[in-house]
Coordinates of N, CA and C in Angstrom, one line a residue:
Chain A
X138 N 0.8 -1.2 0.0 CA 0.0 0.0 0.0 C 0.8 1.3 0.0
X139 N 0.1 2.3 -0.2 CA 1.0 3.8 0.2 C 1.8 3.7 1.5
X140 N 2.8 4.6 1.2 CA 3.3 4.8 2.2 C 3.9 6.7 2.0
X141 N 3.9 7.2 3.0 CA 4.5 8.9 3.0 C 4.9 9.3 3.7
X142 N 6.3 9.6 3.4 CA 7.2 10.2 4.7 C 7.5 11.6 4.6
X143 N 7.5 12.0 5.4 CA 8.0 13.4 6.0 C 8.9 14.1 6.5
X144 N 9.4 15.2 6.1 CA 10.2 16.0 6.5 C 10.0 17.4 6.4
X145 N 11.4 18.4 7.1 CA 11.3 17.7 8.6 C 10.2 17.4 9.7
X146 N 10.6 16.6 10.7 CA 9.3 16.6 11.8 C 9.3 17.7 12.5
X147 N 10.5 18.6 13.2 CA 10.4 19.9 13.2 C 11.4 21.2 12.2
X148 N 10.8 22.4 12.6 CA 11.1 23.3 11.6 C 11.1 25.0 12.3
X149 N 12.2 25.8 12.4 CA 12.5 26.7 13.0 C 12.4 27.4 12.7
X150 N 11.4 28.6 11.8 CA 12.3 29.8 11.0 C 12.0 31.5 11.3
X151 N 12.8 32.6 11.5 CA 12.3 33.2 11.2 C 11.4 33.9 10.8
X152 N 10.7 35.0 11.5 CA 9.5 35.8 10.8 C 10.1 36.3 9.5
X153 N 9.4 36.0 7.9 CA 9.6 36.8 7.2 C 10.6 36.0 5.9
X154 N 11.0 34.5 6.7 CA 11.9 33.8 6.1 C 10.9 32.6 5.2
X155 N 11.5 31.7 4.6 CA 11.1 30.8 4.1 C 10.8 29.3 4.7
X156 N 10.0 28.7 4.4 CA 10.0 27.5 5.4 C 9.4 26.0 3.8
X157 N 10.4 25.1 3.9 CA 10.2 24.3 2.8 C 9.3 22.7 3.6
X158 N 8.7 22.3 3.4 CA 8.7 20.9 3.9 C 8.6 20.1 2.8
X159 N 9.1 19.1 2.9 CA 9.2 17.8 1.5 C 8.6 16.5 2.2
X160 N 7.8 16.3 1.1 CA 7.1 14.4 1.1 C 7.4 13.8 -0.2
X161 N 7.6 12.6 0.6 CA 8.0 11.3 -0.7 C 6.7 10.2 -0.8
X162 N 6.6 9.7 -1.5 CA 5.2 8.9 -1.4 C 5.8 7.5 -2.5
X163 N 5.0 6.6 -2.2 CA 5.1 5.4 -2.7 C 4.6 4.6 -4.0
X164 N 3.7 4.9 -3.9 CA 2.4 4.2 -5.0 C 2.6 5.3 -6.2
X165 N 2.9 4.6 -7.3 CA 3.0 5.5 -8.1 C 1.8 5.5 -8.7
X166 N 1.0 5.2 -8.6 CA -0.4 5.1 -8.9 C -1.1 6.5 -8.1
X167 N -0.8 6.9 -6.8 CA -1.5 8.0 -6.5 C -1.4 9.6 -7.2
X168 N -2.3 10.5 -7.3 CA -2.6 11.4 -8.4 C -3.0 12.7 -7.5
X169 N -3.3 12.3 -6.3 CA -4.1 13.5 -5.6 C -3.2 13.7 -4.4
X170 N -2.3 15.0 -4.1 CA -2.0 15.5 -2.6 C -2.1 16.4 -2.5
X171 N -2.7 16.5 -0.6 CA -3.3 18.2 -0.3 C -2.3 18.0 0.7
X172 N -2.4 19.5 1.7 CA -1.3 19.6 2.3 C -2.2 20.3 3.4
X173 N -2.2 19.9 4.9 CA -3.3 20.3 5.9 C -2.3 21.0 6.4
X174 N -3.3 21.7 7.4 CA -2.3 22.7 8.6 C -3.3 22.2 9.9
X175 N -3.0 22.0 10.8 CA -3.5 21.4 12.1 C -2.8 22.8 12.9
X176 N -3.8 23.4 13.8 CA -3.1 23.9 14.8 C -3.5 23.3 16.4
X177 N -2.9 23.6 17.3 CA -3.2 22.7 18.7 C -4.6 22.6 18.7
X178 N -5.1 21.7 19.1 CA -6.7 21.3 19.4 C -7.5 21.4 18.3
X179 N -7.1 21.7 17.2 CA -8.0 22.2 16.0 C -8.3 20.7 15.2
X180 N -9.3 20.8 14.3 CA -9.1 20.2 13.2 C -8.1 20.3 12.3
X181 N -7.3 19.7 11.4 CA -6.7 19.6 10.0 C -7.5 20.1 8.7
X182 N -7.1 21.0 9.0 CA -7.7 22.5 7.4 C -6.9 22.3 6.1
X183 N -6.9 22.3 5.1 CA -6.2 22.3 4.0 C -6.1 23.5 3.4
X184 N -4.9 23.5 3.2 CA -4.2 25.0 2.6 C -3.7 24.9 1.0
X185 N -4.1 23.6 0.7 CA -3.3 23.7 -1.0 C -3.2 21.9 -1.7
X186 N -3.8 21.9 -2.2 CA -3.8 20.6 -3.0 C -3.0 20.6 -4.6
X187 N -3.0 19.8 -5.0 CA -2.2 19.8 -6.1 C -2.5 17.9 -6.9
X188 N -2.9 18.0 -8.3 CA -3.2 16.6 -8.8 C -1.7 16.1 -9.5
X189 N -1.9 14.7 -10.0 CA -0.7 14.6 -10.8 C -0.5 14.9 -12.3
X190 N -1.2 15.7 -12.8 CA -1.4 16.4 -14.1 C -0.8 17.5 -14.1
X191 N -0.4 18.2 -12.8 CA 0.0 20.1 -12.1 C 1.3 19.5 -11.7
X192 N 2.2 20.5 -12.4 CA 3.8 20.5 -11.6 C 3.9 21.1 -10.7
X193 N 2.9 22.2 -10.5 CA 2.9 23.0 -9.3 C 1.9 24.0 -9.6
X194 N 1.8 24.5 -8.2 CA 0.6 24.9 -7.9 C 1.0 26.3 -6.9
X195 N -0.4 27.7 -7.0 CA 0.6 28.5 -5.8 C -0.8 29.7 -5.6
X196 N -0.9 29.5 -3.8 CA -1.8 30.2 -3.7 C -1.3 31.1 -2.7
X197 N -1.0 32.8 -3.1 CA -0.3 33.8 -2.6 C 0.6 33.5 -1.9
X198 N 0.8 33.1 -0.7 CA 2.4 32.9 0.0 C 2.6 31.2 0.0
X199 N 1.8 30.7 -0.5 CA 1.9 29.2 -0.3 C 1.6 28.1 -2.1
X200 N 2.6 27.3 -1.8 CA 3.1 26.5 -3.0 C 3.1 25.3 -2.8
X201 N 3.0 24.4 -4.1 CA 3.7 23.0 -4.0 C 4.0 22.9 -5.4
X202 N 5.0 21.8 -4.7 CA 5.8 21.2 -6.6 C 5.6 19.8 -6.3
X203 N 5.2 19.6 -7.5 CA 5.2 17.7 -7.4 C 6.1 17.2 -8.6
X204 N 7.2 16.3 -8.4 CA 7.9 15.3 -9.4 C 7.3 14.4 -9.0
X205 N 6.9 14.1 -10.6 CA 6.1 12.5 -10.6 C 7.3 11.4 -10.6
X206 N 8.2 11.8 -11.5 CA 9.2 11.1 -11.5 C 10.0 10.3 -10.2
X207 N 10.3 11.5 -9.5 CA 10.7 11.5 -7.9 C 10.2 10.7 -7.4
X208 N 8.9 10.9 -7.0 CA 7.7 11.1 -5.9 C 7.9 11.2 -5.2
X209 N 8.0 12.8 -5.3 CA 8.1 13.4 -4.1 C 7.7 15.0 -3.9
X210 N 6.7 15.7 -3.2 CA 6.5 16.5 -3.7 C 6.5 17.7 -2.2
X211 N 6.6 18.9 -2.4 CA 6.7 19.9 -1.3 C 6.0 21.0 -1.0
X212 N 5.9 21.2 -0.2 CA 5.0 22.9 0.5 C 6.2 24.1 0.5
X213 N 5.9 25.1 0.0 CA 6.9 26.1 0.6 C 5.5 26.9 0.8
X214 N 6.1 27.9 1.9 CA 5.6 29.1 2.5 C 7.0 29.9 2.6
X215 N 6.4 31.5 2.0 CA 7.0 32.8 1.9 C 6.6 33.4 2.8
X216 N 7.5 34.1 3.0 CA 7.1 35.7 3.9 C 6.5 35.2 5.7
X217 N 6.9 34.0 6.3 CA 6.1 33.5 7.1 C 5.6 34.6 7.9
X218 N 4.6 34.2 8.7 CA 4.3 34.6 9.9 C 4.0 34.2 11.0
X219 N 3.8 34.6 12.6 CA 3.7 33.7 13.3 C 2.7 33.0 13.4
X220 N 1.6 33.6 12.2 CA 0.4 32.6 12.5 C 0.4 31.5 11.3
X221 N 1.7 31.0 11.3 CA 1.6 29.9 10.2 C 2.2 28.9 11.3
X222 N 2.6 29.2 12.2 CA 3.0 27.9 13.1 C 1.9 26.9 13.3
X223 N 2.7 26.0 13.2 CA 1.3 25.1 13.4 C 2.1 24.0 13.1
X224 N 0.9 22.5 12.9 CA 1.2 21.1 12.2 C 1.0 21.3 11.0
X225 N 1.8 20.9 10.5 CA 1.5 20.5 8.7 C 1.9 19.4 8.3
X226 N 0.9 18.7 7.3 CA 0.9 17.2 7.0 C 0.6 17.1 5.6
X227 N 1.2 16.5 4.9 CA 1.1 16.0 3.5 C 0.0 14.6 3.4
X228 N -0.3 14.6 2.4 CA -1.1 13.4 1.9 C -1.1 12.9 1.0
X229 N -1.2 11.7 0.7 CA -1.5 11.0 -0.8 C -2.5 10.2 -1.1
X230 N -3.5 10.3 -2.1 CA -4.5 9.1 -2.4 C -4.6 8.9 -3.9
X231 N -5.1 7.9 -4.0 CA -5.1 7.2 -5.9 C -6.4 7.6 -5.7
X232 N -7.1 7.7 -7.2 CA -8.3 8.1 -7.5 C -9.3 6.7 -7.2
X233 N -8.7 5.6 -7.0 CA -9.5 4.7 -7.0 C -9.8 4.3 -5.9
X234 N -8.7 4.9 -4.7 CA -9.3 4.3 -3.2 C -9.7 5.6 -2.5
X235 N -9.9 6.5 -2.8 CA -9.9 7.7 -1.8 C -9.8 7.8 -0.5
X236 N -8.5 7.1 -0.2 CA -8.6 7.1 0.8 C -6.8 7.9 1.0
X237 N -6.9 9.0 1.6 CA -5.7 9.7 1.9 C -4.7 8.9 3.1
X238 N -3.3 8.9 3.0 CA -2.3 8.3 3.5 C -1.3 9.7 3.9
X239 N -1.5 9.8 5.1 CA -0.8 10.9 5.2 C 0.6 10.8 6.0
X240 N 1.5 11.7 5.9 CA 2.4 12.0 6.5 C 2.4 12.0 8.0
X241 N 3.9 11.9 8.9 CA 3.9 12.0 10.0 C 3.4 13.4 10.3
X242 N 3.6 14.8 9.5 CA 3.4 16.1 10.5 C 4.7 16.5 10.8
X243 N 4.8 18.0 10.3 CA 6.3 18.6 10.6 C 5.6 19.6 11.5
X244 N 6.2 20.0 12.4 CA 6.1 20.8 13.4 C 6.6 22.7 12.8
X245 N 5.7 23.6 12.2 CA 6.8 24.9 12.2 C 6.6 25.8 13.2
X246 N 7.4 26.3 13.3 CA 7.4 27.7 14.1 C 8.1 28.6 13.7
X247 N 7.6 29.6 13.7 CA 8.0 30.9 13.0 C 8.1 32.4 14.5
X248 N 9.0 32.3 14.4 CA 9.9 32.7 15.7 C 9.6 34.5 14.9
X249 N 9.0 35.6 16.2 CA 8.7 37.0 15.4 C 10.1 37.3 15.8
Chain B
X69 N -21.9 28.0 5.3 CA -22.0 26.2 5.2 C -21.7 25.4 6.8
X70 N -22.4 25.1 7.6 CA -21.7 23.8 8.2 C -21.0 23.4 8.1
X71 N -19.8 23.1 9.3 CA -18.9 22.1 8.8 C -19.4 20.7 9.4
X72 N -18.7 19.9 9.6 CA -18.6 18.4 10.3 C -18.6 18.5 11.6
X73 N -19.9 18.2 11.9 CA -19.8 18.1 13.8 C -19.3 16.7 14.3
X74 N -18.9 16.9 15.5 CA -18.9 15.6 16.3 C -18.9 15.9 17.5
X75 N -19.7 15.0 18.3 CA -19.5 15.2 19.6 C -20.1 13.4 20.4
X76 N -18.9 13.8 21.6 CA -18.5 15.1 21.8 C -17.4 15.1 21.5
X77 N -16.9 16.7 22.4 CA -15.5 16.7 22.0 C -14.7 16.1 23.1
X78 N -14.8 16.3 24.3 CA -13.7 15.1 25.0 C -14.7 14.2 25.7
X79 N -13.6 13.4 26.2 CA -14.4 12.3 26.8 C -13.3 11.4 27.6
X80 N -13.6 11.5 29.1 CA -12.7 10.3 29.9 C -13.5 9.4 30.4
X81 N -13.0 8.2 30.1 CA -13.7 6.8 30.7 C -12.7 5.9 31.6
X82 N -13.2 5.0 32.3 CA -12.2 4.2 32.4 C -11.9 3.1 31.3
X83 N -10.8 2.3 31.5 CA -10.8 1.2 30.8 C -11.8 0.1 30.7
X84 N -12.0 -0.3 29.8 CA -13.4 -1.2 29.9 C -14.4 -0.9 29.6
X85 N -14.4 0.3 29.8 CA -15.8 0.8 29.5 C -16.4 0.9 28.6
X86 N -17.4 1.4 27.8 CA -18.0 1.6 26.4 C -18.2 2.8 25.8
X87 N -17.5 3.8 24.7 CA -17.4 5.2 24.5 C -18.2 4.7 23.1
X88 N -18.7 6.1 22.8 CA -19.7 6.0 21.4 C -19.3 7.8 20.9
X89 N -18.7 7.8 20.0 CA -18.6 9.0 18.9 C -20.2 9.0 17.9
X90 N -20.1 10.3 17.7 CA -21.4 10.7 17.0 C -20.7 11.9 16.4
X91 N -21.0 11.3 14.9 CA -20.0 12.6 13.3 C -21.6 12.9 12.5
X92 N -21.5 14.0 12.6 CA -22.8 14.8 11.3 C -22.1 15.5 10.1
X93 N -22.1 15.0 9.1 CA -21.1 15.4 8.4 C -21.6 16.8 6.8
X94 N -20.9 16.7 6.3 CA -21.4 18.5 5.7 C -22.3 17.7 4.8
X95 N -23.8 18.6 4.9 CA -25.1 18.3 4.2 C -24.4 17.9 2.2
X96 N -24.8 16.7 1.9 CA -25.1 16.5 0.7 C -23.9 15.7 0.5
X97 N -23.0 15.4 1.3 CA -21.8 14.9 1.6 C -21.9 13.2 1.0
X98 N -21.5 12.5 0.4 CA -22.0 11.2 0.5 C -20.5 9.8 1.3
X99 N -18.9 10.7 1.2 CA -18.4 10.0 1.8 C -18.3 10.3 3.1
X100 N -18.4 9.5 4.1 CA -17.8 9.6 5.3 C -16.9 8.8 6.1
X101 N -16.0 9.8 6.5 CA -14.6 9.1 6.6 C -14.4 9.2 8.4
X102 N -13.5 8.1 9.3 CA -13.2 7.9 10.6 C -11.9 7.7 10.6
X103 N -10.9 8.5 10.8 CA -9.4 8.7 10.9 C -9.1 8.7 12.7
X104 N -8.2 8.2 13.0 CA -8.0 7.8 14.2 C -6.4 9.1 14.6
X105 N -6.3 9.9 15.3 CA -4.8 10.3 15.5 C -4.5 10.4 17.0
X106 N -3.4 9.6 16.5 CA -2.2 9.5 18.1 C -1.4 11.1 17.8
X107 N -1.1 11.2 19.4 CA -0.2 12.4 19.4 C 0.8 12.7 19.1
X108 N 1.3 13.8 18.0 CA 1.9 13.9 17.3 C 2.4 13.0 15.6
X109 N 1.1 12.6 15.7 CA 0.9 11.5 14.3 C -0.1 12.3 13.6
X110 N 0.2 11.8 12.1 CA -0.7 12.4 11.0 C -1.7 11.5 11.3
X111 N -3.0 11.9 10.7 CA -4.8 10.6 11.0 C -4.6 9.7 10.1
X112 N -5.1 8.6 10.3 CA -5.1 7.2 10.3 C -6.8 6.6 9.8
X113 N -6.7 6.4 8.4 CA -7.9 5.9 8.2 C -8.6 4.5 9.2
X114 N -9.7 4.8 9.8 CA -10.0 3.5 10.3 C -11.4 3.0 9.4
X115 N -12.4 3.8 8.5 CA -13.3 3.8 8.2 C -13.9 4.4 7.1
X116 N -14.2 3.9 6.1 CA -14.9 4.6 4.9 C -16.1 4.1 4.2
X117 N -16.9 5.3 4.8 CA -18.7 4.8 3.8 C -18.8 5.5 2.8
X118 N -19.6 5.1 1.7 CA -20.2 5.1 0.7 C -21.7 5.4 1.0
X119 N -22.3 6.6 1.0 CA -23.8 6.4 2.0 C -23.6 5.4 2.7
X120 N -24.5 4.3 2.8 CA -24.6 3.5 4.2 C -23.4 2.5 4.0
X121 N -22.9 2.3 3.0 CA -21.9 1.0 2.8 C -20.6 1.9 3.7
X122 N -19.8 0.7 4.2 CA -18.6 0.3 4.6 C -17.8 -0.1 3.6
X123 N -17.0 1.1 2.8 CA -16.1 0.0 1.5 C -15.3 -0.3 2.1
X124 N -14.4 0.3 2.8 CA -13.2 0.4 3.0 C -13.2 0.1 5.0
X125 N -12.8 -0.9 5.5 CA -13.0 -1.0 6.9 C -11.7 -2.1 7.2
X126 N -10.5 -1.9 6.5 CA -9.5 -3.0 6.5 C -8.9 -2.7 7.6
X127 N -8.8 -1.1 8.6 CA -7.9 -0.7 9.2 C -8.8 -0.4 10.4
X128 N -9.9 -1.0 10.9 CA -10.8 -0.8 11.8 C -10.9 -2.2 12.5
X129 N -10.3 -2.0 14.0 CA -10.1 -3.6 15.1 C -11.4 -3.8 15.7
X130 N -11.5 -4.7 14.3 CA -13.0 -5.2 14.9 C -13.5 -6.0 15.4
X131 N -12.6 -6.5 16.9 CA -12.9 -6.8 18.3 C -13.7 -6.0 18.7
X132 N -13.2 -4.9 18.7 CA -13.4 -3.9 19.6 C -14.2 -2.6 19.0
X133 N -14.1 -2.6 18.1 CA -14.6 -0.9 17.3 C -15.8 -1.8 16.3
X134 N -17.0 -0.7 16.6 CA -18.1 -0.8 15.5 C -18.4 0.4 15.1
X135 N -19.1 0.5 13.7 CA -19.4 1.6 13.5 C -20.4 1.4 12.6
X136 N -21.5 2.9 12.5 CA -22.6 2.7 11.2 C -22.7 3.9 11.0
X137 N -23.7 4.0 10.2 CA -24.8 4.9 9.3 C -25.7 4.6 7.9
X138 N -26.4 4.5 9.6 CA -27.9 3.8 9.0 C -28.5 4.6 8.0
X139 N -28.4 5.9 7.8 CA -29.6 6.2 7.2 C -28.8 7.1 5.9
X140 N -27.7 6.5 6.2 CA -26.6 7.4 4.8 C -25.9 9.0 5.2
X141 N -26.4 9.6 6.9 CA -25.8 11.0 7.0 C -25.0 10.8 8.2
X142 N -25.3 10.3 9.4 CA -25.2 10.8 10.9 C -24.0 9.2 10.7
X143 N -23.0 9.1 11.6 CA -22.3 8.1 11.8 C -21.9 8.1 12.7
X144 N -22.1 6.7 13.8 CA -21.6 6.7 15.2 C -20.3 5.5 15.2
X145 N -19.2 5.8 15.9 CA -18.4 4.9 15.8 C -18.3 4.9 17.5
X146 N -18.2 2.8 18.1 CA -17.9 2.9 19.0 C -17.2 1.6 19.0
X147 N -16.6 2.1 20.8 CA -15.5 1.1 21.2 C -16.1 0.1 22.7
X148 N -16.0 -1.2 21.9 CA -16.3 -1.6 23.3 C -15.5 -2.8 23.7
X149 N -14.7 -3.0 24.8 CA -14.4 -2.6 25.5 C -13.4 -1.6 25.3
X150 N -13.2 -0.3 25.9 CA -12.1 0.4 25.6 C -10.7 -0.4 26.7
X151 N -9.6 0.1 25.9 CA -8.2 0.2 26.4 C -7.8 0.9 26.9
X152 N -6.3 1.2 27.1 CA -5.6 2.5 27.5 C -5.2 2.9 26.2
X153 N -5.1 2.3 25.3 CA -4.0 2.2 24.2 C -4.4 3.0 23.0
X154 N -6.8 3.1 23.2 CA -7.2 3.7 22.6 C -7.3 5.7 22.9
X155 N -6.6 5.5 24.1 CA -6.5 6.9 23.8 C -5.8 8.1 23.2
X156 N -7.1 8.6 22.4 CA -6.7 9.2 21.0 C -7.2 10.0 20.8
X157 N -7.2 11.4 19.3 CA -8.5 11.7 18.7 C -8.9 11.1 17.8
X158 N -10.4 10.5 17.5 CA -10.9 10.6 16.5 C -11.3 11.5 15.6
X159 N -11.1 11.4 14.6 CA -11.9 12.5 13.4 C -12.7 12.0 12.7
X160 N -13.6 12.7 12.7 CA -14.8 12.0 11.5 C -14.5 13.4 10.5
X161 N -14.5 12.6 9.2 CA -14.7 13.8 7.7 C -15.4 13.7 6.5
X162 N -15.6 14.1 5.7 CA -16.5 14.0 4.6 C -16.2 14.4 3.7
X163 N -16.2 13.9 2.5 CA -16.3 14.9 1.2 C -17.0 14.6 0.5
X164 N -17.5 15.2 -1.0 CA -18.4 14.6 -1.9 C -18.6 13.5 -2.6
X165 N -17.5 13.1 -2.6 CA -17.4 11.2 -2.6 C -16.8 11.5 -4.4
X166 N -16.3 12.1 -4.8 CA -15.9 12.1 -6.3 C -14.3 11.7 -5.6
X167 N -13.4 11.4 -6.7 CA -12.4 10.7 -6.8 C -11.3 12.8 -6.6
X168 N -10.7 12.3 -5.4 CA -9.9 13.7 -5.0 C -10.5 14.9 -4.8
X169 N -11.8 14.9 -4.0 CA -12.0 15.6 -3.6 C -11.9 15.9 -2.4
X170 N -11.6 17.7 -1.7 CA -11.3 17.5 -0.6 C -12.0 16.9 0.4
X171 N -11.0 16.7 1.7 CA -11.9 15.8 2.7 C -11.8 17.0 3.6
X172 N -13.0 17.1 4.2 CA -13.2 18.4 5.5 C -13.6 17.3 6.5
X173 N -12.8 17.9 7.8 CA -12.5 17.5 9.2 C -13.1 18.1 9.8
X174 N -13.5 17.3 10.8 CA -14.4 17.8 12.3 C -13.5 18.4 13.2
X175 N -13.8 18.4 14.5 CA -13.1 19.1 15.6 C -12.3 17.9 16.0
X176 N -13.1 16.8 16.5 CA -12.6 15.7 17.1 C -12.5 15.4 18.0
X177 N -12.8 14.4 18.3 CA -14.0 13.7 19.8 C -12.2 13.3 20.2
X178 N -11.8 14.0 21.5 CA -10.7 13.2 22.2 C -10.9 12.5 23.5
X179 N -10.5 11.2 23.1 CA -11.0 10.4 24.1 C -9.6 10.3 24.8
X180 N -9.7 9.9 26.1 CA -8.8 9.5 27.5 C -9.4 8.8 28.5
X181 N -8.3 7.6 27.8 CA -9.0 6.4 28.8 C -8.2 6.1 30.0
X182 N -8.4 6.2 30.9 CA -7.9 5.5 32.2 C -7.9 4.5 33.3

């Protein structure tokens, strides 16, 4: 079955700086990854999806690039702020099981 | 729009005992999904309906865990007997059931068993 690993599990950066997280996934059959932000006690919100037809994708301070080839694909966030600290988790699902396989969860913090 | 209710949101029991989640999921919604997350872990599919069908239930310990939705909207998942081991959050989620569409998350019933 899928499998999706994660990096990093934590993440340090400056206000104002860049923050990258990268996921690798398994099944090369999967076509769909979204990218959640969990903050303490919350639900898991999604900030950015991307299919395997899109090299990339970018919605004002927030991005992904997916190599099919790779498989492996990443989140960047620009310009952080401190209200992007949080959990963030990558995901993978094939069109035929919809069933998402997600990542461990990188920890950011964005230090003002 | 509504999002995905569940309740409740916490819940301590002792061990042994019997806890029951209750997910309402966004109107018109037809999948409903039960993701299990340990702390500091990404969610963990345990459960996937189709309106009332269970397609997907390979990752649900079914000693112990049942779940339904009887009527194709409302879905209760429960534990009986509970553990220690089950303490966790649950998430119940939903989406429109098409192939990649987003899945919207509830708050999450956190259970603590002792």
């Amino acid at each position: 079955g899928e499998n999706v690993e994660q990096h990093p599990s934590t993440l340090s950066v400056q206000e104002g700086d860049s923050a990258v997280i990268k996921c690798t996934y398994s099944d090369s059959a999967s076509n769909y990854f979204p990218w959640y932000k969990q903050e303490l006690g919350k639900r898991p919100q999604l900030i950015i999806d991307i299919r395997s037809n899109v090299g990339e994708k970018k919605d004002q301070r927030i991005a992904v690039t997916l190599n099919k080839t790779a498989k492996h694909f990443s989140l960047h966030i620009t310009e952080t702020q401190p209200e992007d600290s949080a959990v963030y988790f990558c995901a993978a699902s094939t069109g035929s099981s919809y069933k998402l396989i997600f990542g461990s969860g990188t920890r950011l913090l964005v230090r003002p | 729009e509504a999002g995905v209710v569940q309740s409740p949101r916490y819940k301590i029991i002792e061990k042994k005992q019997p806890v029951a989640f209750w997910c309402n999921p966004i109107s018109g919604h037809n999948t409903l999904y039960w993701y299990l997350q340990n702390l500091g872990q990404g969610p963990e599919l345990l459960i996937r309906y189709e309106n009332e069908e269970a397609v997907d239930d390979s990752q649900l310990p079914k000693d112990r865990f049942s779940a339904e939705r009887l009527k194709g909207v409302d879905s209760t998942l429960k534990i009986q007997p509970a553990e220690l081991g089950d303490s966790a959050v649950y998430l119940c989620a939903s989406s429109p059931g098409d192939s990649g569409n987003t899945i919207y998350f509830g708050e999450g019933s956190w259970l603590t068993v002792v």
